[in-house]
Amino acid sequence: MPMLNKLIRSREGQLVIFTAVFFLAVGIVSPTFLSFQTVDSILTDSAILMIMASVQMMIILTRGIDLTLAANIALSGMVAALIGMYWPETPLFLVIGAAVASGLLLGVLNAVFIALLGIPAIVVSLGAMTVYRGMVFVLSGGQWVNSQEMSAAFQAFPLNRMFGLTNLAVIGIVLTILFMILMRHTRFGRELYAIGGNPAATDYVGINTKARLFAVYVLAGTAGGLCGYLWVARFAIAYTEIALGFELLTVAACVIGGVGIAGGTGSVLGAALGALFLGVLQNALPVMGISPFWQMAVSGLAILAAVIVNSRGRRKRGQQILRVSN
Amino acid sequence: MSQVLVDQETTTPLLEVKDITKEFPGVRALDGVRLKIREGEVLALLGENGAGKSTLVKILTGVYQPTSGQVFRNGRPVSYTSAQQAWADGIAAIHQETIAFSELSVTENIFMGHPITKKGGLLDWKRMNEETQALLDRLGITDFIPQTLLKDLSVAQKHLVEVAKALSHDVSILIMDEPTAALSQKEVEELFVIVRKLRDEGKGILFISHRFDDIFSIADTFVVFRDGDFAGEGRIQGVDEDDLVRMMAGRSVEKEYRSRKTEAGEPVLVVDSLCHPTEFKDISFELRRGEVLGFYGLVGSGRSELMHVIFGLNKACSGSMTLNGAPYQPGKPEDAVSNGLAYVPEDRQDCGAILPMTVGENITLASLSKITGGLRLKPEKENEFARRYASLLKLKAHSLDQIVGTLSGGNQQKVVIGKWLGVDPDVIILDEPTKGIDVGAKAMVHSFVAELVDSGMSVILVSSELPEVLGLADRIVVMREGLMCATLQTGDTNQEEVVALATGLKTKQDSSCPC
């Protein structure tokens, strides 16, 4: 049983097992939880977080962080919503294209400061997230775009079904798989791991570190743009504060999924599973009858627990995930 | 003065080291060395790189414990297990690279770890600043004040802070490990004024330096180590530089690490009057096919900085290079790699290996373009590739999936070298390839260099280990303080000549740099 052994010992395997056990345990307490509807809504609810956690993982892997992802969703989503409102005749693919282009542009802006100018990612993205959020306000004039102002096609796309799943879930799964392939099976992915592991050494190997980092931030921004449209269309509303604090949820998913905050370790699968776990948790808490007032605190505790398990588990193998600087 | 010294011969030394041996797995760093530090005396400790000077300093300051032998303090046998104990017993060391908190003030640095507090437990800054000022006055320092931040001080001034810190502990023995390496001549003079002042106060000073100028102007007595052995001692009066060089370098057998072929190939890399604004000037040499060109020099002689420029990590301000006859101007390391250069950097942990990645991933990293042949990686080809170089280097790892960070230093170095072999470069630069690795791995690296040149590669070997350079290189470029002193044929030279050139016994330098 070497395969099973490997599965149990890997961070991803443990997370799958833990999530499954948790899922079943909730199901025993309230049997209605064990249904296709639950799985369907968990996948649909977690899709955006899966995508965003995957790109956040690539950035954290290279010793960076992108706090602008949530603001990017809000701004790109607003761009899509405004186009949908003022030009309802615009074909959907163009609306989505506009949101993606907006995200790409924001990604390029981040990349210029972080990758080319070498300013610390946390500083750049902390400033930029406020600027991008402010731009949502400027674009919309502080107004909401609500469901009456969006066309039916605009709203329907995320929840339309394909292969028995919502489009949102399908997009989430497909993109996650693509990102997994990108990180595990291409030279680009391997080089990102190397940059995260030792940026000085990659210079000596002749890898163009700046170009790789540039690409990562642009990719993350682009994904953010797509998710902007998905978010606004799914919830049928666009306003300045959507996805507020969501950037931290992407980081949390990465940490739960075993992505090393110090860079160099982790996997897309781990980050996506971390997102899925948060989705299960959020769907389970109401079912378990936990008061809405407590739900946030319980989610937070789960994240903390994951971090502690993470740092202890790695230490045993002689490798720390949260490196103590000395 | 000499009368005073004679009187002291009969008194108990402040510190005496008797027959100290220190073994590390596979290496004997010190083998029965001895020395005496007396009151009011500056003792110079001399030796090449690797002679065991730093190991002795670490034993005296409690970092290492000797395998055998004894240290006596005022005639009483002592053994320190921590730097704190050594401090408490009046021994302080000032290291070449000062360890300081750059964002804190002079006072905070001096009282770090032993602050003066008021009754309520709050820090008494007023008193600490006053005491710091008193220390600075005692040393005659007027160009900075207790409140100055360390980051605003020069390297020389930081050394003085270290001296003041030692005095704040009321030490009687001060060990200075190459304090002048990074200082200008004027700063050295200023430091020596203070060292003499301390000596006249009755402190014993152990002064480690490579520079004969320093030793002749400051030391009263000397002791020489060679390859961990005691090689001689005496008074500075009565010896000259040639005597000291002979003691430092006089090895009876020279080891050959490879058989040399007589014919040298055509020039591969030609460097013509390369200059760097601060690190080196006027460097010209040519590297021929199938040749090992050694670069020898003391720490700080500009060798690594020169290699950084050749590899495109840094830019020269003037001069030119050609590679295989074509002009070569690397703007970034990528250019160097694509032109057939490879660089195994000096700092293995910081710049060489990617510690969180596996052995296989490290070895294939530089050759991914070759192995993938497209967008997608090919795990089977990668594995086969990594396995080939791992076995070629006799790598000790339990699988290709082992994380490099868990390997020993020598095996990590093999991984770093293995990474480049797959690229099949024309020129490989090895910067201190055997630093800090055990004897077995060292021999492995040596035989490997021989194989590389036999296969037609050209090797630049930067090393501070003279036997290694003499044993491996066909020709040796000796550098001193950023200048080339000489290019020697290994067959026509000997250790004394190389050491003399590197330490500046014979100087001939005239630089013509426009920048």
PDB file of C-alpha atoms in Angstrom, chain A residues 72 99-111 132 218 221-222:
ATOM      1  CA  ASN A  72      -9.607  43.494  -8.203  1.00  0.00           C
ATOM      2  CA  ALA A  99     -13.704  42.071 -16.819  1.00  0.00           C
ATOM      3  CA  VAL A 100     -10.734  39.829 -17.639  1.00  0.00           C
ATOM      4  CA  ALA A 101      -8.948  42.728 -19.372  1.00  0.00           C
ATOM      5  CA  SER A 102      -9.567  44.945 -16.373  1.00  0.00           C
ATOM      6  CA  GLY A 103      -8.081  42.301 -14.072  1.00  0.00           C
ATOM      7  CA  LEU A 104      -5.111  41.846 -16.363  1.00  0.00           C
ATOM      8  CA  LEU A 105      -4.442  45.577 -16.321  1.00  0.00           C
ATOM      9  CA  LEU A 106      -4.514  45.643 -12.508  1.00  0.00           C
ATOM     10  CA  GLY A 107      -2.179  42.635 -12.472  1.00  0.00           C
ATOM     11  CA  VAL A 108       0.260  44.440 -14.754  1.00  0.00           C
ATOM     12  CA  LEU A 109       0.205  47.466 -12.449  1.00  0.00           C
ATOM     13  CA  ASN A 110       1.049  45.267  -9.453  1.00  0.00           C
ATOM     14  CA  ALA A 111       3.714  43.461 -11.444  1.00  0.00           C
ATOM     15  CA  TYR A 132      -8.538  49.824  -6.610  1.00  0.00           C
ATOM     16  CA  VAL A 218      -0.358  39.315 -14.233  1.00  0.00           C
ATOM     17  CA  GLY A 221      -4.771  39.751 -11.787  1.00  0.00           C
ATOM     18  CA  THR A 222      -6.306  38.168 -14.872  1.00  0.00           C
TER      19      THR A 222
END
